[in-house]
Coordinates of C-alpha atoms in Angstrom, one line a residue:
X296 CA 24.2 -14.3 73.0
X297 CA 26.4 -13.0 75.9
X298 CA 24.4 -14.7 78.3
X299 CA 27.1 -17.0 79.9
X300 CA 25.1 -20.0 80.2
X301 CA 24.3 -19.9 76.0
X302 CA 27.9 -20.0 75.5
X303 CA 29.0 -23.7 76.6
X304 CA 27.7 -27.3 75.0
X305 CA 24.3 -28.2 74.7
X306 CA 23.0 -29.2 78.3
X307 CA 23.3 -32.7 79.5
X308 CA 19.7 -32.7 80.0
X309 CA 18.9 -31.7 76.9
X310 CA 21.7 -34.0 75.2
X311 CA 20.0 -36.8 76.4
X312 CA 16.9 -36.2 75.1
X313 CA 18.6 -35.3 71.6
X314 CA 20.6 -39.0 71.7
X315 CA 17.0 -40.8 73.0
X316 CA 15.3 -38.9 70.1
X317 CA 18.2 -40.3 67.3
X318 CA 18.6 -43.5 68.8
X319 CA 15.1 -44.6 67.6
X320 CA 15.6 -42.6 63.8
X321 CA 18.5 -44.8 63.7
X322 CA 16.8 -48.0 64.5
X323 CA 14.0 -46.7 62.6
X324 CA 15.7 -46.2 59.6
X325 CA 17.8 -49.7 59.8
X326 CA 14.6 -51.3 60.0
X327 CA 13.2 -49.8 57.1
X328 CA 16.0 -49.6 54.3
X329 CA 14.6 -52.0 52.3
X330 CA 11.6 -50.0 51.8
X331 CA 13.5 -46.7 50.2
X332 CA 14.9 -46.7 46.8
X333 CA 18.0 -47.8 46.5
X334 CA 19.1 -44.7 44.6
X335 CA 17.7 -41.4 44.2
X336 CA 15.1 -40.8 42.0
X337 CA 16.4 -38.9 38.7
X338 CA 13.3 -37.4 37.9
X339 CA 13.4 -35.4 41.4
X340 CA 17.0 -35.6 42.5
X341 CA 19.0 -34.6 39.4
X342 CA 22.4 -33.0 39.4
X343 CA 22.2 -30.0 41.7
X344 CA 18.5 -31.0 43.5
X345 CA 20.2 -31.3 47.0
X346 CA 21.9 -27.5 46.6
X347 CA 18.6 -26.3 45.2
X348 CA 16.5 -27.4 48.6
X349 CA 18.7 -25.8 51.0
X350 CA 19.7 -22.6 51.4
X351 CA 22.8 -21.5 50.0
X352 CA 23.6 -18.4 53.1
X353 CA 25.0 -20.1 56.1
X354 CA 22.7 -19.6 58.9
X355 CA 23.6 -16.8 61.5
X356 CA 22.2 -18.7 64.6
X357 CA 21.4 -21.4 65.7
X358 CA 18.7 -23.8 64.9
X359 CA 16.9 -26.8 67.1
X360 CA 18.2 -30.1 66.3
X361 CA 14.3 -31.2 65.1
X362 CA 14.5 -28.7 62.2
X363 CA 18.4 -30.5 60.9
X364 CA 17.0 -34.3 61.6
X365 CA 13.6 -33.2 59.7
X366 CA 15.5 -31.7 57.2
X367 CA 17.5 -35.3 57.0
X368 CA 14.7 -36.7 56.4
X369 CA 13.0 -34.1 53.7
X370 CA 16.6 -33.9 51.5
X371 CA 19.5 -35.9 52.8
X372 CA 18.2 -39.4 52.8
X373 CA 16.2 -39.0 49.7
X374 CA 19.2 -37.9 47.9
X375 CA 21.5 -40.8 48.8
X376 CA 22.6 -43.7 47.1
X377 CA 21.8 -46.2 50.2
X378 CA 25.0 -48.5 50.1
X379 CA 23.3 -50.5 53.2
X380 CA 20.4 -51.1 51.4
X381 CA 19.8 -54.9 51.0
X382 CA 19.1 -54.1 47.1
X383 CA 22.5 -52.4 46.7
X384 CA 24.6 -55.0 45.1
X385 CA 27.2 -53.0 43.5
X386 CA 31.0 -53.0 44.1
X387 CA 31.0 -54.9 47.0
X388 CA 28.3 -55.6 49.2
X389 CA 28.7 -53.1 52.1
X390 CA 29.4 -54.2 55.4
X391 CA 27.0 -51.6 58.2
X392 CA 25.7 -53.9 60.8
X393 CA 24.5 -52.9 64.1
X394 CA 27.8 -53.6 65.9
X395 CA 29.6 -51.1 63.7
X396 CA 27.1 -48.3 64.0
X397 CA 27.5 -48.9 67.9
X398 CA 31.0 -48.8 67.6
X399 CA 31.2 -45.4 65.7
X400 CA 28.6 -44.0 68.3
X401 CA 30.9 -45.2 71.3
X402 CA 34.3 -43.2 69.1
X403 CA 32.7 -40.2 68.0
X404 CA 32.6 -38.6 72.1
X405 CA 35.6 -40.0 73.1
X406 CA 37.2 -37.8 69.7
X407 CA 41.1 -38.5 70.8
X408 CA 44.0 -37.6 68.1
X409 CA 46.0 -41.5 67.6
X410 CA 49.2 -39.7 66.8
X411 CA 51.6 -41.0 69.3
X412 CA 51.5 -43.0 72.1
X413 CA 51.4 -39.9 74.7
X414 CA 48.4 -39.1 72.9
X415 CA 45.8 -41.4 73.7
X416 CA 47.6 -44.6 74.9
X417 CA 44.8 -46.7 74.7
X418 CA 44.1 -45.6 70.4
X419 CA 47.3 -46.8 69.7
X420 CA 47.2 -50.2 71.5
X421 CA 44.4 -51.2 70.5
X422 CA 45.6 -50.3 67.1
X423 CA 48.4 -52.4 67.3
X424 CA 46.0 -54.8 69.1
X425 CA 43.1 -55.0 66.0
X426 CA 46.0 -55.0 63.3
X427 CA 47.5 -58.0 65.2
X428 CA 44.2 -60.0 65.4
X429 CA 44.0 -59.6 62.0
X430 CA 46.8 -60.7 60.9
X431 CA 46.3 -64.0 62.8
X432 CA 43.2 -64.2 60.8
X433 CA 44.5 -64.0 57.6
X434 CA 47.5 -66.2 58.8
X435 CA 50.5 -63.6 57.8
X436 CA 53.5 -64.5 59.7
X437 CA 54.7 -62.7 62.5
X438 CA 57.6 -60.7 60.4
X439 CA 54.3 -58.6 58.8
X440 CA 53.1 -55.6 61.2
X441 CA 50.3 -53.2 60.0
X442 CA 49.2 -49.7 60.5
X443 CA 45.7 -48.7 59.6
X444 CA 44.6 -45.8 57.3
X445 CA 41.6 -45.0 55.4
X446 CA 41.7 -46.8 52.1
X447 CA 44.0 -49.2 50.2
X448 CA 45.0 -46.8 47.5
X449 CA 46.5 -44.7 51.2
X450 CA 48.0 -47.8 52.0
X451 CA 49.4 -48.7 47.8
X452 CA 51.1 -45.1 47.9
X453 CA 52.8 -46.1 50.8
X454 CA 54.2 -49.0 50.1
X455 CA 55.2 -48.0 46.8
X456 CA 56.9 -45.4 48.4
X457 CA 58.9 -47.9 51.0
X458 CA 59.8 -49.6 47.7
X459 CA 61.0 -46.6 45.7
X460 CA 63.2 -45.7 48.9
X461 CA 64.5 -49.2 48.7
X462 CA 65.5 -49.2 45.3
X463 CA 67.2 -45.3 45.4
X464 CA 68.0 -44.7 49.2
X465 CA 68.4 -41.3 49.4
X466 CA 65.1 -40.4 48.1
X467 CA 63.9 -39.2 51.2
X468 CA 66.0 -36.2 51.7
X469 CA 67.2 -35.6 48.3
X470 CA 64.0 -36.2 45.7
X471 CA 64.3 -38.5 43.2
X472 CA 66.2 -35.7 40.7
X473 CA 69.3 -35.5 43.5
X474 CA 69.0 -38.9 44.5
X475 CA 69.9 -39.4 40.3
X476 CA 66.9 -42.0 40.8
X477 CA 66.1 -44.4 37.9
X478 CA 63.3 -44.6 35.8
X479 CA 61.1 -46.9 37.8
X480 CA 58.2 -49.2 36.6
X481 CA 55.7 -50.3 38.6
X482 CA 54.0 -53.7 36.7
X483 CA 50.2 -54.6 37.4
X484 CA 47.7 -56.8 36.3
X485 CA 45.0 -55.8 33.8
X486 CA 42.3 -55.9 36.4
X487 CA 44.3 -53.9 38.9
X488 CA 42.8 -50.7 40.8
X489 CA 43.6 -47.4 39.3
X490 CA 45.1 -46.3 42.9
X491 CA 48.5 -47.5 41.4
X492 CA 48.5 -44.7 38.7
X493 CA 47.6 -42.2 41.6
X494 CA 50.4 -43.7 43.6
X495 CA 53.0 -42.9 40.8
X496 CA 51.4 -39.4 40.1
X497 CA 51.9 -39.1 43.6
X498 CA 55.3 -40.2 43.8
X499 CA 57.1 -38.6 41.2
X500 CA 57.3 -42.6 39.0
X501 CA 54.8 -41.2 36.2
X502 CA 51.7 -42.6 35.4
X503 CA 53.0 -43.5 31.9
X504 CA 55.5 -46.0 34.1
X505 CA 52.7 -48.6 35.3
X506 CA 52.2 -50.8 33.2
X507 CA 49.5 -53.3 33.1
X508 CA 50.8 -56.6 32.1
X509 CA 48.3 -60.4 31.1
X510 CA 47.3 -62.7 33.7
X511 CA 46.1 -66.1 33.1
X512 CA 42.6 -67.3 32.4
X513 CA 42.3 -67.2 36.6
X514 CA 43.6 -64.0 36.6
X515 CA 46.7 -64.5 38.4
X516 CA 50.3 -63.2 38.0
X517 CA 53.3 -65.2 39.2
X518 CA 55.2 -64.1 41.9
X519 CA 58.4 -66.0 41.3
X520 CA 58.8 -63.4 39.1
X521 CA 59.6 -60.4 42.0
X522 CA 61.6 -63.4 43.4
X523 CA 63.8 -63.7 40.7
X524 CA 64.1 -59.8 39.7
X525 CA 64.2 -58.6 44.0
X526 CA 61.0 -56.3 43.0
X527 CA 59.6 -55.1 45.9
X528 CA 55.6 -57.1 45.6
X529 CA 52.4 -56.0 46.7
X530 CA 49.3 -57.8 47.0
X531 CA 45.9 -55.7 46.8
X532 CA 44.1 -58.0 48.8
X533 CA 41.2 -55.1 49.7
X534 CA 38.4 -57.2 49.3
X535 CA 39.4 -61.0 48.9
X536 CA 42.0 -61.3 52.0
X537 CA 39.2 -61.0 54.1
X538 CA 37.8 -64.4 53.2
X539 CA 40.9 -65.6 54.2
X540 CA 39.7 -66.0 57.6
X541 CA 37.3 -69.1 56.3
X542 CA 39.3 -72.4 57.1
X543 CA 38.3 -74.1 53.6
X544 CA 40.2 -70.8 51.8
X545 CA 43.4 -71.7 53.2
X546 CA 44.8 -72.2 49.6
X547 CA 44.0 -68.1 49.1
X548 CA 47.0 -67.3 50.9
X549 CA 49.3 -69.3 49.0
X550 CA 52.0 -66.8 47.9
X551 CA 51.3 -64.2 50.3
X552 CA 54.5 -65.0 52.5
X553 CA 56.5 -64.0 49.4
X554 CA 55.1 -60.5 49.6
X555 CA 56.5 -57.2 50.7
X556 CA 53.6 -55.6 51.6
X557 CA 49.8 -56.2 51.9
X558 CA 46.4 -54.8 52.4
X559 CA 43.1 -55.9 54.0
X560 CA 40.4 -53.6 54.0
X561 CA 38.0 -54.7 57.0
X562 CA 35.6 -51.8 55.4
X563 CA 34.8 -54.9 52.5
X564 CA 34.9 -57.8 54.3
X565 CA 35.0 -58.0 57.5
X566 CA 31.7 -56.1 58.8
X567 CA 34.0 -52.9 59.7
X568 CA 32.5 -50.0 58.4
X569 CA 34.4 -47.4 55.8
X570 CA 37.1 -46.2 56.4
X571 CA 39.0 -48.7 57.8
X572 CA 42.8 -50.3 55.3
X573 CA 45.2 -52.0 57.3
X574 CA 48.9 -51.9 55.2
X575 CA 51.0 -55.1 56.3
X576 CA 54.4 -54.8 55.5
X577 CA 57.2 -57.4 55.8
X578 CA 59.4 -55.6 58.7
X579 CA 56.9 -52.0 59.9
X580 CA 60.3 -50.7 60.6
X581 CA 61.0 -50.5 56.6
X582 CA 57.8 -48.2 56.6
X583 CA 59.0 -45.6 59.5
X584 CA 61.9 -45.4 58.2
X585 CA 60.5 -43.8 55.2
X586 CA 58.3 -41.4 57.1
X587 CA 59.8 -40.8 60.5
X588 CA 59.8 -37.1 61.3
X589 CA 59.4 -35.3 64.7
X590 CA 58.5 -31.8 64.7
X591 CA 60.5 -30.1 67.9
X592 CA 56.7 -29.3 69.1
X593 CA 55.9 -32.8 69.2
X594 CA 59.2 -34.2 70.8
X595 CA 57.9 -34.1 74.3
X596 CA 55.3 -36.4 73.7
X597 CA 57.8 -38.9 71.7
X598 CA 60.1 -39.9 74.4
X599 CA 58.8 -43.1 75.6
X600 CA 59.8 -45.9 73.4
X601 CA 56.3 -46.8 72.3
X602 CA 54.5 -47.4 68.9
X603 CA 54.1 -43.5 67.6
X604 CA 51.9 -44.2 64.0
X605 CA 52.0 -40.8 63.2
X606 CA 56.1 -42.0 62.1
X607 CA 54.2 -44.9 60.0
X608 CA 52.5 -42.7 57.1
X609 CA 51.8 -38.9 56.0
X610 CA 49.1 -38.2 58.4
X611 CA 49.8 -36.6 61.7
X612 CA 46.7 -36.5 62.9
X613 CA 44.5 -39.8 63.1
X614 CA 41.2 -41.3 63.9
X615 CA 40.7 -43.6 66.5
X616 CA 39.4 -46.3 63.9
X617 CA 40.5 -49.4 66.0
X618 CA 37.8 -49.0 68.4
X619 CA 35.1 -49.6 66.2
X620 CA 36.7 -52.8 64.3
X621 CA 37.4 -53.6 67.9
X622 CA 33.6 -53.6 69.0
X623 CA 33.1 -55.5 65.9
X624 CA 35.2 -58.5 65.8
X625 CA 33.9 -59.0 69.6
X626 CA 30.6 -58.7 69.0
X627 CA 30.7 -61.4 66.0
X628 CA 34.0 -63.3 66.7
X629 CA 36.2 -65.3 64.0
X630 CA 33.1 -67.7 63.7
X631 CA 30.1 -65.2 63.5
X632 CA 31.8 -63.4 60.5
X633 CA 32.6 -66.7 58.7
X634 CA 29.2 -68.0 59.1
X635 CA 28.2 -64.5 57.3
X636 CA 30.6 -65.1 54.5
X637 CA 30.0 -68.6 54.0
X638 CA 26.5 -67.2 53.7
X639 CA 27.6 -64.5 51.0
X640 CA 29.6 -67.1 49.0
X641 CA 26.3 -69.4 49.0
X642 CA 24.2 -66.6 47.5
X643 CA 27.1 -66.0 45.0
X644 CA 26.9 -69.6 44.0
X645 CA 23.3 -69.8 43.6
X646 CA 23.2 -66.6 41.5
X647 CA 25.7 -68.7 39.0
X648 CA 23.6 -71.5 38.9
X649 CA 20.9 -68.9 38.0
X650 CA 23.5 -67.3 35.4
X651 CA 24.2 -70.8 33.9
X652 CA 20.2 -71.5 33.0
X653 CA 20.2 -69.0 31.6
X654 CA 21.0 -69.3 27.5
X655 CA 21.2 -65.7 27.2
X656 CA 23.5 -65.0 29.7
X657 CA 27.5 -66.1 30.0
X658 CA 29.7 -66.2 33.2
X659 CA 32.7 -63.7 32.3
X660 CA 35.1 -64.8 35.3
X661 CA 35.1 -67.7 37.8
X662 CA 33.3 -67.3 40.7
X663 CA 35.2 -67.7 44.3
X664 CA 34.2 -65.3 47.0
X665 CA 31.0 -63.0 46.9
X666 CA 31.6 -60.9 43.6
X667 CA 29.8 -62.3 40.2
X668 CA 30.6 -60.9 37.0
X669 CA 28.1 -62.0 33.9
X670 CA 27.5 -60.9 30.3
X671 CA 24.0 -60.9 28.7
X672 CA 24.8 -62.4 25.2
X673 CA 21.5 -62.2 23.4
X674 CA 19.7 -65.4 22.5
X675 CA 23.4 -67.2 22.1
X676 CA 24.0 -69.8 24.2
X677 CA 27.1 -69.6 26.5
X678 CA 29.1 -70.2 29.9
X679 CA 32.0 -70.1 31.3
X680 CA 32.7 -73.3 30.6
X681 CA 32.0 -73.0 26.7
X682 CA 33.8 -72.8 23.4
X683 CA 34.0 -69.8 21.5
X684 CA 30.5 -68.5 20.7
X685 CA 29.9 -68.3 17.0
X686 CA 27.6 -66.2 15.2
X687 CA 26.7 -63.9 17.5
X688 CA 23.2 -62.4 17.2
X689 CA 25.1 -58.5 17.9
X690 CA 28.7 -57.6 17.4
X691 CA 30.0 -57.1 20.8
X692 CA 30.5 -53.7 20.4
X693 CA 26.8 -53.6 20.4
X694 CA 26.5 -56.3 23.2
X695 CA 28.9 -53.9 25.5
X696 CA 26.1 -51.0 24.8
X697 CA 23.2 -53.3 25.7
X698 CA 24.6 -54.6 29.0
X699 CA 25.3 -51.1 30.0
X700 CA 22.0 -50.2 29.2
X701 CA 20.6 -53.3 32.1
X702 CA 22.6 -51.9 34.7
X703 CA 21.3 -48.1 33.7
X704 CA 17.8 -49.1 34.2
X705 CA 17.6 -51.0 36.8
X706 CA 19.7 -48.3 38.2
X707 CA 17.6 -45.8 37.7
X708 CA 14.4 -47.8 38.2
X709 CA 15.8 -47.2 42.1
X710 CA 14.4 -50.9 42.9
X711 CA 18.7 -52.3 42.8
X712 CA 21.6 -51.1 42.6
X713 CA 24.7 -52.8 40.1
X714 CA 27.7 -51.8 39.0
X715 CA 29.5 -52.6 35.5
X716 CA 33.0 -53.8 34.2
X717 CA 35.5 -54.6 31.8
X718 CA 37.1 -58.1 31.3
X719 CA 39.3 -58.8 28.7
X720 CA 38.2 -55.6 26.8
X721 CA 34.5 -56.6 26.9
X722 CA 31.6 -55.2 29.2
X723 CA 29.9 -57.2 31.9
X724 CA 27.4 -56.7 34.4
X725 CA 28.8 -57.2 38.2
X726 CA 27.3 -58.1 41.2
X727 CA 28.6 -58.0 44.9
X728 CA 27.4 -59.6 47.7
X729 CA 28.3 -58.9 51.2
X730 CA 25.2 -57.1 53.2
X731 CA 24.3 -58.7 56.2
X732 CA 20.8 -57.4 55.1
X733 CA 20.4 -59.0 51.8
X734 CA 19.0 -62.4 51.4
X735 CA 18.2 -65.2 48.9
X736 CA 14.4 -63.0 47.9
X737 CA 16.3 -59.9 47.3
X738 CA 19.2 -61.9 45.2
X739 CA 16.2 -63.9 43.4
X740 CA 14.2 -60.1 43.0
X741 CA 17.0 -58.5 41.2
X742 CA 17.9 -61.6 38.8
X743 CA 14.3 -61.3 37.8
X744 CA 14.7 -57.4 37.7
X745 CA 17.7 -58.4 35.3
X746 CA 16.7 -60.8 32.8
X747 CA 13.4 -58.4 32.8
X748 CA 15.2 -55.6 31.5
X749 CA 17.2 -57.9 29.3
X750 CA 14.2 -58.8 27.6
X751 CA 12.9 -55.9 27.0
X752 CA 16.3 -54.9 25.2

């Protein structure tokens, strides 16, 4: 160990053969997804399996990179709940594509810190670069800039916190007890993420201060309302913005000029893969002024007037997430990921038609992008379109049991992979398309895996 030549990186010689030797497990392993289990097997990967097969003592030296990628093989990949798997159809369809994982391969050795503009020049313009592109997408006007974080409940705690600062300036440097703040409320739809709670807890507003108000029978709210009140208004456009970029959806972003403050998340719609939120707000400069704050050890590298992000949030330092989004977008274009959602929507549509032939099943929402949400109703006939069911064959307490109980085992059958909801108090089975991977056999495969398991309720 004190040999000088064992203390540097691996050699290049033998790094190359370590890449050449990954390089075809990854392509290996994209081509065979479909054949794995979607989710670990519960007989053989229960709680604590993964601890149990590796050793619980770090290791004192060094091992050869066969024995970790054999041992990737033996526990980690068995263990996983493969969210690129063509079968996984839960929360939203996830977006890997070959593109991306080239993209993150082409970040990971170039490892820069996007914290100011001195810092890796080219991170931060091509941030500002990515963002712009898609905003053009999603046709914001020019007024909205973005800065990219992880996730969208990053980005909600951030704007709410532009929007508490509006509302009781002095905030910032005096908390919200000096500032003699208000109680604040912070008003959401029924279906709304639970990030919003988190962002009060956060924030000093009280999670007992959101509060979750009716939408209409699309669920909508109406945003004349933040008009008419000055309430600072935030769309949570994660998943459905995206689909924005589709000419036909123009009518989606009806509205969204009205807002304060947006967020796309690229990472669930637009083929970018996790993590990757873009926050849009109405003015950036609102957002910096909330969270500007040089350190005297950082001032030397803040003097040119250039985009710093690190003033645009909490974090100091950041990933350089634009490149891979980047890679993405040029490797697909505009029309390349609209032909994929098109393609995602068509699947959607078919699945309803399949849903609607169904006498045993009910739609429980309209269907507009790539997520359907469905009920299993028994032998009662129903739809989305029809009256109030009568007689029901179980109460719907029971109903709300039994469709859990289709999603648990097919779930555990590890052949698909669903998720489960509530709308309008009531329990209902939810699919989401959005794999590149998955097709109209692998929708038709788990429809029949469905109503299979329905039956045999």
């Amino acid at each position: 160990m004190n040999d000088p030549q064992s203390l540097g990186d691996t050699s290049p010689d033998e790094f190359r053969r370590q890449l050449h030797e990954l390089a075809d497990w990854v392509a290996d392993f994209r081509q065979h997804i479909g054949s794995l289990r979607v989710a670990p097997n519960p007989a053989v990967a229960g709680p604590g399996a993964i601890l149990a097969a590796l050793p619980t003592e770090p290791p004192e030296e060094g091992e050869p990179f066969e024995k970790i990628l054999g041992d990737v093989d033996r526990v980690i990949v068995p263990g996983m709940v493969h969210w690129s798997h063509p079968m996984f159809l839960g929360y939203f369809g996830w977006t890997t594509t070959a593109p991306a994982i080239l993209g993150e391969i082409i970040t990971a050795p170039l490892s820069v810190n996007a914290m100011t503009w001195r810092t890796c020049p080219a991170a931060t313009e091509l941030e500002t670069l990515v963002v712009d592109w898609i905003r053009q997408w999603v046709r914001l006007p020019q007024e909205f800039g973005g800065v990219v974080y992880d996730t969208a409940s990053v980005g909600v705690m951030h704007a709410l916190a532009v929007a508490r600062e509006e509302a009781a300036p002095s905030v910032r440097t005096r908390g919200l007890v000096g500032a003699g703040a208000p109680v604040f409320r912070i008003y959401v739809s029924k279906q709304a993420h639970s990030s919003a709670e988190k962002a009060a807890i956060a924030l000093g507003l009280g999670e007992e201060n959101v509060q979750r108000v009716p939408t209409d029978a699309q669920f909508r709210m109406v945003s004349k309302i933040c008009r008419e009140n000055k309430m600072w208004l935030h769309i949570d456009g994660a998943y459905g913005a995206g689909f924005s970029i589709l000419p036909e959806n123009k009518l989606l972003t009806v509205g969204w000029s009205e807002a304060d403050s947006i967020v796309v998340n690229p990472h669930k719609s637009l083929f970018v893969p996790l993590d990757f939120s873009v926050l849009y707000v109405r003015d950036l400069e609102r957002l910096r002024r909330v969270f500007t704050l040089v350190p005297e050890y950082l001032r030397g590298d803040t003097v040119e007037a250039q985009m710093n992000y690190m003033d645009y949030g909490i974090q100091l330092g950041r990933r350089f997430r634009a490149l891979k989004a980047w890679v993405i977008f040029r490797s697909f274009g505009r029309e390349g990921m609209a032909a994929r959602l098109r393609e995602h929507i068509r699947l959607a549509n078919v699945l309803t038609e399949w849903i609607k032939s169904d006498a045993r099943f009910e739609l429980a929402a309209p269907v507009s992008m790539g997520v359907v949400c469905f009920r299993w109703v028994g032998s009662v006939a129903g739809g989305v379109d029809a009256g109030p069911r009568s007689a029901p064959s179980a109460t719907e307490d029971k109903l709300d049991e039994l469709n859990s109980e289709i999603v648990e085992r097919i779930n555990t059958s590890g052949r698909a992979y669903l998720t489960q909801t509530k709308l309008r108090g009531r329990t209902v089975l939810r699919i989401g398309l959005g794999n590149v991977l998955t097709t109209e056999n692998h929708l038709r495969n788990a429809w029949e895996m469905i109503r299979e398991a329905a039956g045999n309720l």
